[in-house]
GROMACS .gro file of C-alpha atoms in nm:
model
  404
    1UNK     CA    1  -1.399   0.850  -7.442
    2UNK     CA    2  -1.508   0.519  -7.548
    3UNK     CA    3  -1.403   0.602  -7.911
    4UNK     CA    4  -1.096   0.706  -7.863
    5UNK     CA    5  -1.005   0.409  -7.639
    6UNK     CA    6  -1.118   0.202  -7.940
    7UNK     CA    7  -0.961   0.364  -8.187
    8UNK     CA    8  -0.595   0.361  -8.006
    9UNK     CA    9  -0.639  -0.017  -8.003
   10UNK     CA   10  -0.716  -0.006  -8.399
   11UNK     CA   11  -0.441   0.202  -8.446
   12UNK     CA   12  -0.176   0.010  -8.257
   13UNK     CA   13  -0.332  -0.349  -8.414
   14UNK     CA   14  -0.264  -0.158  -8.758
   15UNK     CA   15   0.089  -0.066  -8.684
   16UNK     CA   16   0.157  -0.438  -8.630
   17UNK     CA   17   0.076  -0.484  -9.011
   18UNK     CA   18   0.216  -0.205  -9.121
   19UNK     CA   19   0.456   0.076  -9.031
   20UNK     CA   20   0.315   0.288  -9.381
   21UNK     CA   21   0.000   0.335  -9.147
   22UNK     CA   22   0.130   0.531  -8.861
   23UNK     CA   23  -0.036   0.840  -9.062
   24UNK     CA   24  -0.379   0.753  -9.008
   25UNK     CA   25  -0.335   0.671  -8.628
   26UNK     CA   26  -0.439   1.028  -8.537
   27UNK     CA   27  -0.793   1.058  -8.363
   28UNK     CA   28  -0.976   1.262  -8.590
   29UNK     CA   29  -0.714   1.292  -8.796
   30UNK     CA   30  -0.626   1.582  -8.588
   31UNK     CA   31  -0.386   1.709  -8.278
   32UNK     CA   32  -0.570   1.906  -8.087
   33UNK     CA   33  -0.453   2.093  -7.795
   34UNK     CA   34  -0.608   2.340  -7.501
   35UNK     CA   35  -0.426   2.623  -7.409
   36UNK     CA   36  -0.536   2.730  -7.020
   37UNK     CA   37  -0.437   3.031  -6.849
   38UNK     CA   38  -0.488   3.392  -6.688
   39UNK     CA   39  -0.539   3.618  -6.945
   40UNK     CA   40  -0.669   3.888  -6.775
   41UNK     CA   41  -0.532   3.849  -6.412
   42UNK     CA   42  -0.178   3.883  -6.220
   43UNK     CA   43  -0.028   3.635  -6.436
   44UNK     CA   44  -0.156   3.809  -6.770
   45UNK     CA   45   0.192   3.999  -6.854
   46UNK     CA   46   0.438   3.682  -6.762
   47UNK     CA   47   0.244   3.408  -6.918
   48UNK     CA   48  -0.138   3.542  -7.011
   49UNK     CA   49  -0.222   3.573  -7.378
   50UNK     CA   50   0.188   3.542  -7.550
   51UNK     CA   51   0.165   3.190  -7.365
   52UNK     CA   52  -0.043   3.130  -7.713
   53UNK     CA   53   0.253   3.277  -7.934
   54UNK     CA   54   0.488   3.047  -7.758
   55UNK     CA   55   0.262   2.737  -7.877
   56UNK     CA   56   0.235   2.900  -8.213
   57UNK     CA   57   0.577   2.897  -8.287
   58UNK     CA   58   0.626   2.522  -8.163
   59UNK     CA   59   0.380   2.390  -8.387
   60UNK     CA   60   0.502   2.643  -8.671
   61UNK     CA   61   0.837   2.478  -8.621
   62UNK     CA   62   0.681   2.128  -8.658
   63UNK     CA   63   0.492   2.244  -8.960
   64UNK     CA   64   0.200   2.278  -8.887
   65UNK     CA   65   0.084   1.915  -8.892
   66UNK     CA   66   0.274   1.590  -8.806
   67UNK     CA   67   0.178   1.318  -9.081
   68UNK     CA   68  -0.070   1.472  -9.226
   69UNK     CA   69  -0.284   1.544  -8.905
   70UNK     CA   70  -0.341   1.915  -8.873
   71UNK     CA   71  -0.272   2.097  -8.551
   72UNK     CA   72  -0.521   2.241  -8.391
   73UNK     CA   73  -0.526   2.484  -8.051
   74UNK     CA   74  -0.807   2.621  -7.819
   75UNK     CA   75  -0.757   2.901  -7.549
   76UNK     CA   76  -0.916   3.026  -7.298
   77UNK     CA   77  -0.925   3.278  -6.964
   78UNK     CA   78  -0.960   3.049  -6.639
   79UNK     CA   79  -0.992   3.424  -6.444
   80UNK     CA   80  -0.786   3.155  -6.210
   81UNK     CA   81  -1.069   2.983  -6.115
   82UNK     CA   82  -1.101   2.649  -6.022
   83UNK     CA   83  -1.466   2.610  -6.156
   84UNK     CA   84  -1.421   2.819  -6.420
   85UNK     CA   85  -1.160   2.582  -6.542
   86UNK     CA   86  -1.255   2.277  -6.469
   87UNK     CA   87  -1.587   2.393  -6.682
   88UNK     CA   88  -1.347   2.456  -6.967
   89UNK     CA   89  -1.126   2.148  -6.942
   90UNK     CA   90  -1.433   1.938  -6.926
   91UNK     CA   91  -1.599   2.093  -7.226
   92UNK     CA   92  -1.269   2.043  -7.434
   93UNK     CA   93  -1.261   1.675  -7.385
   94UNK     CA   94  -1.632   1.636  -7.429
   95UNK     CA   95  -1.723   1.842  -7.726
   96UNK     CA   96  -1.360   1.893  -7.882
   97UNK     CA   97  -1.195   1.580  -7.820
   98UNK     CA   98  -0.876   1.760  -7.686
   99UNK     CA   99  -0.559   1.513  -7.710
  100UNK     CA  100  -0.363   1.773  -7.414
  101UNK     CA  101  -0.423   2.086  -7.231
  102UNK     CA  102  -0.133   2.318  -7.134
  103UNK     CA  103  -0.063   2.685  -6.952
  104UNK     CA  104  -0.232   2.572  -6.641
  105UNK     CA  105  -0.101   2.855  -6.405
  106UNK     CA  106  -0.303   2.928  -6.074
  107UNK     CA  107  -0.197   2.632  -5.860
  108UNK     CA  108  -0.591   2.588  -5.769
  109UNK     CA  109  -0.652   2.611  -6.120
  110UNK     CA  110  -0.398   2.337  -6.226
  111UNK     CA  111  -0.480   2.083  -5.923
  112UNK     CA  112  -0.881   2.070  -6.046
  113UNK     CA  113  -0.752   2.033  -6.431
  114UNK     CA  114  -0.542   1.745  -6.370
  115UNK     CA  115  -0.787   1.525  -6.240
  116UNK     CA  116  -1.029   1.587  -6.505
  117UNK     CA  117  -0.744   1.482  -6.744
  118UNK     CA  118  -0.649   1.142  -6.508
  119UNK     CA  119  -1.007   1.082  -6.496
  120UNK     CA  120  -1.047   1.098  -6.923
  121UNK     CA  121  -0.680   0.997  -6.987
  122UNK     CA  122  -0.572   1.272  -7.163
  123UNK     CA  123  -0.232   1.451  -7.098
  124UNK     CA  124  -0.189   1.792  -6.920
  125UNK     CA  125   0.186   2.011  -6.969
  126UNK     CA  126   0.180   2.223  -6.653
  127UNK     CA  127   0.385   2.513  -6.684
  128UNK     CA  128   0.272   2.827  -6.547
  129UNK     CA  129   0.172   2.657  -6.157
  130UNK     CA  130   0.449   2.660  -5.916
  131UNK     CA  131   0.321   2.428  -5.631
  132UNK     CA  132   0.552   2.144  -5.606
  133UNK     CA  133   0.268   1.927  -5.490
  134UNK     CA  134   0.164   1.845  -5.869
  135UNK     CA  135   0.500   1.637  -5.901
  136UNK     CA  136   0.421   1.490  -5.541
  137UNK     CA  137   0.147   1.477  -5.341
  138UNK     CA  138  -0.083   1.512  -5.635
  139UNK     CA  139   0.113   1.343  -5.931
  140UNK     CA  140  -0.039   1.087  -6.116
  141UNK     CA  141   0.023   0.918  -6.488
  142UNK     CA  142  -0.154   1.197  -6.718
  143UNK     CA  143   0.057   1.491  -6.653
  144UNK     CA  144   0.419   1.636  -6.647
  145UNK     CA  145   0.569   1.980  -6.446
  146UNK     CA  146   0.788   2.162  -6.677
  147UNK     CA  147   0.885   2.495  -6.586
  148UNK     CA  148   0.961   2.512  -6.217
  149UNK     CA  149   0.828   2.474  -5.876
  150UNK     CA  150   0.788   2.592  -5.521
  151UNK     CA  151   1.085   2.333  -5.420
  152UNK     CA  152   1.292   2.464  -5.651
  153UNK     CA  153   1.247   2.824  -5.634
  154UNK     CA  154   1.253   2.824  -5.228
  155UNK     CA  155   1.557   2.584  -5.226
  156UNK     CA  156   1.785   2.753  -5.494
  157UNK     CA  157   1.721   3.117  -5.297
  158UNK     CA  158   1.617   3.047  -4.949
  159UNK     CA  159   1.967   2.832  -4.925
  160UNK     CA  160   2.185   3.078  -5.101
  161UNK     CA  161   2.070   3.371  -4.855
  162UNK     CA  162   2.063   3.211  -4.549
  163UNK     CA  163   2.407   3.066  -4.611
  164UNK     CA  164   2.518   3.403  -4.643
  165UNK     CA  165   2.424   3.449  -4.241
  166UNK     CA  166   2.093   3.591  -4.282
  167UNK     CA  167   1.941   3.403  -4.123
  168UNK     CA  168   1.595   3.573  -3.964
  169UNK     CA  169   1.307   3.552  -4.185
  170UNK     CA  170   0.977   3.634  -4.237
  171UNK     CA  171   0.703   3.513  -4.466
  172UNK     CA  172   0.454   3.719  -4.643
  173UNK     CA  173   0.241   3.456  -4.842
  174UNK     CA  174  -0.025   3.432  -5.068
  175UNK     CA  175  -0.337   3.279  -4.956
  176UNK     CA  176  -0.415   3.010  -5.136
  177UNK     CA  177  -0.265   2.670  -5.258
  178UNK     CA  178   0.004   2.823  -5.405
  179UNK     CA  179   0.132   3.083  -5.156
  180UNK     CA  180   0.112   2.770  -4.879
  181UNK     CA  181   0.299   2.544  -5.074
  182UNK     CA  182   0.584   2.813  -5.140
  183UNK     CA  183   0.574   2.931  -4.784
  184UNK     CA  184   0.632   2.541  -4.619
  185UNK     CA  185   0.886   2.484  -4.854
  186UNK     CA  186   1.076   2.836  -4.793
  187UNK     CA  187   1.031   2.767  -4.414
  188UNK     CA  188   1.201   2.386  -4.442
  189UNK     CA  189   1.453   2.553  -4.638
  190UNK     CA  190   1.553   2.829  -4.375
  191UNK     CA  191   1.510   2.595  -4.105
  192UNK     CA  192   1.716   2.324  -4.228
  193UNK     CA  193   2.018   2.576  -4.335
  194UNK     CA  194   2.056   2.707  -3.952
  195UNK     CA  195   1.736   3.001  -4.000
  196UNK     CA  196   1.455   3.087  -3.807
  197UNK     CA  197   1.126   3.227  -3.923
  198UNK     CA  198   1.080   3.518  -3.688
  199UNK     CA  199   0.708   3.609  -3.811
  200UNK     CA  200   0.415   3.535  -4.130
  201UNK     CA  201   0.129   3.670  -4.255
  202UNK     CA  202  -0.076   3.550  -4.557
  203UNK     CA  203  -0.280   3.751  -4.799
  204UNK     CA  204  -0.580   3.721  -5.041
  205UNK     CA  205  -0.509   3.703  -5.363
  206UNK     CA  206  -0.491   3.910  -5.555
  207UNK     CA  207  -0.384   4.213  -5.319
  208UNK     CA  208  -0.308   4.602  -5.434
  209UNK     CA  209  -0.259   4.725  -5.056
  210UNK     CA  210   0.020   4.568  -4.923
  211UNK     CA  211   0.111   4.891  -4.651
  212UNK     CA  212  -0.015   4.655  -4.369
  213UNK     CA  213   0.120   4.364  -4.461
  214UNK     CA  214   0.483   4.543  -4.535
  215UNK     CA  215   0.462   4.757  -4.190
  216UNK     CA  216   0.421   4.380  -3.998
  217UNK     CA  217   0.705   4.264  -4.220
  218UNK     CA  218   0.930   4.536  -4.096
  219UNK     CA  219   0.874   4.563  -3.756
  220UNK     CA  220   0.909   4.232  -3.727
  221UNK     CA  221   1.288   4.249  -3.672
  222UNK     CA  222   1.386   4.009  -3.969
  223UNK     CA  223   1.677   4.038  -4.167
  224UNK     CA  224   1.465   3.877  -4.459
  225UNK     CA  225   1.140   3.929  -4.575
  226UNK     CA  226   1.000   3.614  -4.853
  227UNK     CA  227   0.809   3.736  -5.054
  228UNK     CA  228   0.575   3.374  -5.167
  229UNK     CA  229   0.337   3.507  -5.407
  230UNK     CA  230   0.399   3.648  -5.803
  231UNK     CA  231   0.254   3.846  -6.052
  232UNK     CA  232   0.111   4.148  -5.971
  233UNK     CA  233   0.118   4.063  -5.571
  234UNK     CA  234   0.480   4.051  -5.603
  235UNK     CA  235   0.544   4.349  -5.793
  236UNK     CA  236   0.277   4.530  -5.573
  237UNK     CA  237   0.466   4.405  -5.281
  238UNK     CA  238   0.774   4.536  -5.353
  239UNK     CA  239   0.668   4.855  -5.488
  240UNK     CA  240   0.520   4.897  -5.132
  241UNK     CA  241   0.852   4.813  -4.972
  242UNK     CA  242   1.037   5.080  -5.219
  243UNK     CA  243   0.799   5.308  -5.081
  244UNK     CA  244   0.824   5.269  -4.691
  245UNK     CA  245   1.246   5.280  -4.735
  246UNK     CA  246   1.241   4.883  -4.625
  247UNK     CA  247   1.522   4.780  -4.893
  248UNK     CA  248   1.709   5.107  -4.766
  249UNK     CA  249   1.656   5.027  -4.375
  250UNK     CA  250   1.903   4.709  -4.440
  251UNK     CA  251   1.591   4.456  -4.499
  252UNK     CA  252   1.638   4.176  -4.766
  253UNK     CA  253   1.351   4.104  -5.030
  254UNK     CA  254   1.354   3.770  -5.133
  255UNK     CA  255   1.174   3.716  -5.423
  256UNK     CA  256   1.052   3.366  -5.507
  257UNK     CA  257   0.850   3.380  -5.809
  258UNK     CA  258   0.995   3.680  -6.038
  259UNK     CA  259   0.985   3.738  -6.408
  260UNK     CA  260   1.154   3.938  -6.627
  261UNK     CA  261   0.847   4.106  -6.680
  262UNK     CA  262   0.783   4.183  -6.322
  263UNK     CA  263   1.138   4.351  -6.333
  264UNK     CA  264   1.066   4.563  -6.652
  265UNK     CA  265   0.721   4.693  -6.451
  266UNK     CA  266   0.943   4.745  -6.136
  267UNK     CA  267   1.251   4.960  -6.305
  268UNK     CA  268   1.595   4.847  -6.213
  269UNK     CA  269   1.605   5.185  -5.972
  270UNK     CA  270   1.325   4.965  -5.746
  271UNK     CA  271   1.419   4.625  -5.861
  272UNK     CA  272   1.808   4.620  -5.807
  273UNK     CA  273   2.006   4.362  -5.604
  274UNK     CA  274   1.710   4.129  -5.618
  275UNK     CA  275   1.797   3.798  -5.612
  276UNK     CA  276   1.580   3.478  -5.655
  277UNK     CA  277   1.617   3.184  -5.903
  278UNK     CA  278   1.506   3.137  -6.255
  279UNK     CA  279   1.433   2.829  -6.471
  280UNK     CA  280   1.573   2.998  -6.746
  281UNK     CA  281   1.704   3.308  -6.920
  282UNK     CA  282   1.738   3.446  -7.275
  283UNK     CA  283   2.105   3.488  -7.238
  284UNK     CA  284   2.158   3.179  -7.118
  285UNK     CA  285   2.321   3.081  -7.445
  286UNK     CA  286   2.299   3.209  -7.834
  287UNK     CA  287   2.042   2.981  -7.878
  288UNK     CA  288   1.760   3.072  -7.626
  289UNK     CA  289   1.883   3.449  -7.722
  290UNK     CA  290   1.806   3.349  -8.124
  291UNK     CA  291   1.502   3.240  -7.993
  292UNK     CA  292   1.374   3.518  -7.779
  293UNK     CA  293   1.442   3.763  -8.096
  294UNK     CA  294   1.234   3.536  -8.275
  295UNK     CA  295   0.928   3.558  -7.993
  296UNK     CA  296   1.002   3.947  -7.999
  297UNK     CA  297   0.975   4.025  -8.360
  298UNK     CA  298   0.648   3.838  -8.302
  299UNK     CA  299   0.503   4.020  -8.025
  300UNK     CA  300   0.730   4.318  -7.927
  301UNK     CA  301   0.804   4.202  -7.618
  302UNK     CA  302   1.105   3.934  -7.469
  303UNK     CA  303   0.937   3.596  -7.335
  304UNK     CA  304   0.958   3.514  -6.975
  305UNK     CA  305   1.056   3.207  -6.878
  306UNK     CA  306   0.723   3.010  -6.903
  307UNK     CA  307   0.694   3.133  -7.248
  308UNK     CA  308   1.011   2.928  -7.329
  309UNK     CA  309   0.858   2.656  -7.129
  310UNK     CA  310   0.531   2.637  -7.326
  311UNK     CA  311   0.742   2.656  -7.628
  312UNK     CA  312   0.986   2.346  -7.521
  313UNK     CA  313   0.736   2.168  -7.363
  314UNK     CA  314   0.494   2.157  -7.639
  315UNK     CA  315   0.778   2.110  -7.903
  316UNK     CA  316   0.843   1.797  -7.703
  317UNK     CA  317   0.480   1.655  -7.707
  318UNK     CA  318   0.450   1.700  -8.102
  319UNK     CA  319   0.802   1.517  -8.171
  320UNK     CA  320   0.719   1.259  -7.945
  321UNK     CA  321   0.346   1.250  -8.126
  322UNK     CA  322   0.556   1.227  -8.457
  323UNK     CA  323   0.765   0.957  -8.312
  324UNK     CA  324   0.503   0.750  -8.142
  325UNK     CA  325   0.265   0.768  -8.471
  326UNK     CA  326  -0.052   0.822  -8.245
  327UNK     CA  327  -0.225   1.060  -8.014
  328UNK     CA  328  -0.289   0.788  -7.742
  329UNK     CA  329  -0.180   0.994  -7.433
  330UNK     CA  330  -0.031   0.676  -7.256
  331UNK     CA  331   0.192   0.621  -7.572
  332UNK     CA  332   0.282   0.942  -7.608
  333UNK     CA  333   0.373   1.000  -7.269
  334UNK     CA  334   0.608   0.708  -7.281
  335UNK     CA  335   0.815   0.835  -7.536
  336UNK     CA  336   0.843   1.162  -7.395
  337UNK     CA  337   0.954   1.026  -7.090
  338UNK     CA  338   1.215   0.822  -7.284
  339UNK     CA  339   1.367   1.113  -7.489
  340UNK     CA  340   1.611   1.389  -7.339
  341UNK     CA  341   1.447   1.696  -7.359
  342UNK     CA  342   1.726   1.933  -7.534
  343UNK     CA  343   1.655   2.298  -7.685
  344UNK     CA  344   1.648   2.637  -7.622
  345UNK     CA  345   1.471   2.634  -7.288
  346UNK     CA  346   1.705   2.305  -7.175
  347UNK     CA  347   2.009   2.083  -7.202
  348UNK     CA  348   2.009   1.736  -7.145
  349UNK     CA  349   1.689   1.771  -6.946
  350UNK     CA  350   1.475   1.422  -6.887
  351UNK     CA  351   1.146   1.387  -6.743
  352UNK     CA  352   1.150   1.202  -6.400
  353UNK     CA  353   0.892   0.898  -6.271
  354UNK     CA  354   0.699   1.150  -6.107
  355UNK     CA  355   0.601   1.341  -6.381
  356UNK     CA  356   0.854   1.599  -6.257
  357UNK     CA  357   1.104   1.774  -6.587
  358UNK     CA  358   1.465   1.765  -6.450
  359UNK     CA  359   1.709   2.042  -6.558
  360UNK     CA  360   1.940   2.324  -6.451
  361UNK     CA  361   1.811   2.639  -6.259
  362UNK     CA  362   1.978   2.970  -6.205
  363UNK     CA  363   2.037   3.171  -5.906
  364UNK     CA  364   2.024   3.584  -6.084
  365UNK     CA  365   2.037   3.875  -5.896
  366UNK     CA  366   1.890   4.205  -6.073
  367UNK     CA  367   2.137   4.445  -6.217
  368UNK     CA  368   2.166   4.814  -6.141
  369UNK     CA  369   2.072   5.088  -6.391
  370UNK     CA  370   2.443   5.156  -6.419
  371UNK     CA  371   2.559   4.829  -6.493
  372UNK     CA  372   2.252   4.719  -6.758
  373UNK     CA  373   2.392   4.747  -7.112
  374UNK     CA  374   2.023   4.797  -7.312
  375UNK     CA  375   1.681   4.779  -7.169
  376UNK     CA  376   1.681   4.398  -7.222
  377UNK     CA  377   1.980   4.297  -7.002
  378UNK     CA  378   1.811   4.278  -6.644
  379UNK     CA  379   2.038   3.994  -6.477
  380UNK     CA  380   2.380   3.867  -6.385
  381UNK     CA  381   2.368   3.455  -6.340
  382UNK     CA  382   2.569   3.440  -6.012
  383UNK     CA  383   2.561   3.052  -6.025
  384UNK     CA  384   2.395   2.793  -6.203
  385UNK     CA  385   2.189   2.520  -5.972
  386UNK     CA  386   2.235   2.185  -6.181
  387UNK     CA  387   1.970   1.974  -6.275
  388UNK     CA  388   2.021   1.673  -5.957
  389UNK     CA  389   2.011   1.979  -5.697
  390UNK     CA  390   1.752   2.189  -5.838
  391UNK     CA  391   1.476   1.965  -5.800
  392UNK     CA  392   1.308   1.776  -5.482
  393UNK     CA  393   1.512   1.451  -5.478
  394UNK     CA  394   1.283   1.093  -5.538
  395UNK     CA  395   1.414   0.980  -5.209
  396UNK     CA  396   1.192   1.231  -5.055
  397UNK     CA  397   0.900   1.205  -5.278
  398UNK     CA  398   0.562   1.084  -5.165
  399UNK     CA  399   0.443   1.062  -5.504
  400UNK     CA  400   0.261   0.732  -5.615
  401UNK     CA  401   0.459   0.631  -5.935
  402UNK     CA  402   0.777   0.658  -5.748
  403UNK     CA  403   0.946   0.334  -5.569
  404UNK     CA  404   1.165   0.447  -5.275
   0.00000   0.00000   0.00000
């Protein structure tokens, strides 16, 4: 908007005179932000509606305001819908003036909502999407990937199987941007470490039958079956594989988007000896365990990984709002690139050219009934993936703010 362009120039000719004034450089004397996501959906139980509690307690650690500026959220259901949230971004930025929008899950969802952001320079924190296109093909100077991504969760699992000599595969994907980003990725992966993809199939999304899918899966003759989808598809998916004795036949499931939530629906009778990597875990450390007590006593339930990621990644946006002494996005954004990113969700984390937040993964596999100590101990970390591996390396990018 035309005012807030004009204003940011005010603001930053007024900080020249005086550095007292950085608490009136706040448009509307406000920090407003958009939370985005499936609330009702497949992705309602690991992110959904306790995404919001995650913010909560970010800004609740910052106090509530940041020089005076109160700060204020919006949420909404995208029913992960493209329209339906590009409608919603849109009306944000015209009738609330929204300084960033975060959540942004569905893949489709997220690649529609960043453009509207680029296009009104405002700043978008993606952290429930997975494609690894945002951070390449489509990155651009108004947002930043936080969580994870199809790179990384293909590369840290795909590798680490087929290494082990399993080297057959096949791919049961989701059908949309998502699920084809994940399955390309998962087939480079196999491919390059000495596998073969012996057979695919996609599916609509969402799915609850997954008996034909499961049957082509198994008679395919592959040692591994990939399963590129999440939420409810994935627990659905597995369920169905439980139920036709695939695990038992000698079959791998490779999961590549799991949350500890999908493992609590599953049981650890159905869910055992799954392994697949995770951006982060509430026994990583004391400190992201402190934390997730502290998310628990507020909703009765342990976060998931992109809670912790909504939770670091907006922490990050209001200390670097504090820092910066404005709301200008491009400002903003500057400093957060500029300061390590280091708290419960990561460790000497940074935020990458690309847009792309750099920091260590972990490869878990799911523990047995027998060897879980309480109802909240659901994995053994059987290596950590550091930061420089994890992530697609810049000399492969394609994305537009990076100089090969």
């Amino acid at each position: 908007m035309t005012f807030k362009k004009n204003f940011c120039v005010a603001a930053i000719a007024s900080l020249l005179i005086s550095p007292l004034s950085v608490s009136a450089s706040y448009t509307d004397n406000e920090i407003r932000i958009g939370y985005l996501a499936d609330m009702s959906g497949p992705y309602r139980d690991p992110i959904g509606p306790q995404g919001m509690d995650a913010i909560q307690m970010a800004i609740d650690d910052m106090g509530g305001a940041i020089n005076g500026a109160k700060i204020v959220t919006y949420s909404a259901d995208d029913r992960n819908s493209p329209d339906v949230g590009s409608s919603i971004v849109r009306s944000w930025i015209d009738e609330r003036n929204v300084d960033m929008v975060t959540g942004l899950v569905a893949s489709s969802v997220t690649l529609a909502a960043i453009r509207l952001l680029e296009e009104h320079d405002r700043l978008g924190l993606v952290n429930g999407a997975v494609s690894s296109a945002i951070t390449n093909q489509h990155c651009g100077p108004n947002h930043f990937h936080w969580v994870y991504d199809t790179w990384a969760m293909s590369n840290g699992t795909a590798r680490a199987i087929t290494q082990e000599g399993y080297t057959d595969w096949f791919l049961l994907s989701a059908d949309y941007s998502f699920g084809h980003m994940l399955e390309a990725d998962v087939e480079q992966v196999v491919e390059s470490n000495g596998g073969q993809v012996v057979g695919k199939v996609r599916h609509p999304f969402p799915t609850t039958d997954f008996a034909s899918y499961m049957l082509q899966a198994q008679s395919s003759g592959a040692q591994v079956i990939s399963l590129n989808n999440a939420g409810t598809d994935t627990t659905n998916a597995i369920q169905t594989a439980s139920e036709f004795g695939i695990t038992q036949a000698g079959q791998i499931l490779a999961g590549m988007v799991l949350f500890s939530s999908d493992v609590r629906s599953l049981g650890l009778e159905a869910a055992q000896g799954l392994q697949f990597t995770k951006a982060w875990y509430y026994d990583i450390n004391p400190e992201a365990r402190a934390w997730a007590e502290r998310f628990q006593e507020r909703t009765g339930s342990m976060p998931t990984m992109v809670h912790a990621g909504l939770y670091s990644s907006t922490l990050h946006y209001l200390q670097a709002v504090k820092a910066a002494g404005t709301d200008d996005t491009q400002t903003v954004r500057k400093q957060m690139m500029e300061t390590p990113v280091d708290d419960i969700f990561a460790q000497n984390a940074y935020i990458r050219e690309d847009g792309r937040m750099v920091h260590d993964m972990y490869l878990v596999r799911v523990k047995s009934p027998e060897e879980s100590a309480d109802e909240n101990d659901l994995f053994e970390i059987v290596r950590t993936i550091p930061a420089e591996e994890a992530f697609r390396p810049l000399s492969e990018s394609v994305c537009k703010l990076v100089n090969n």
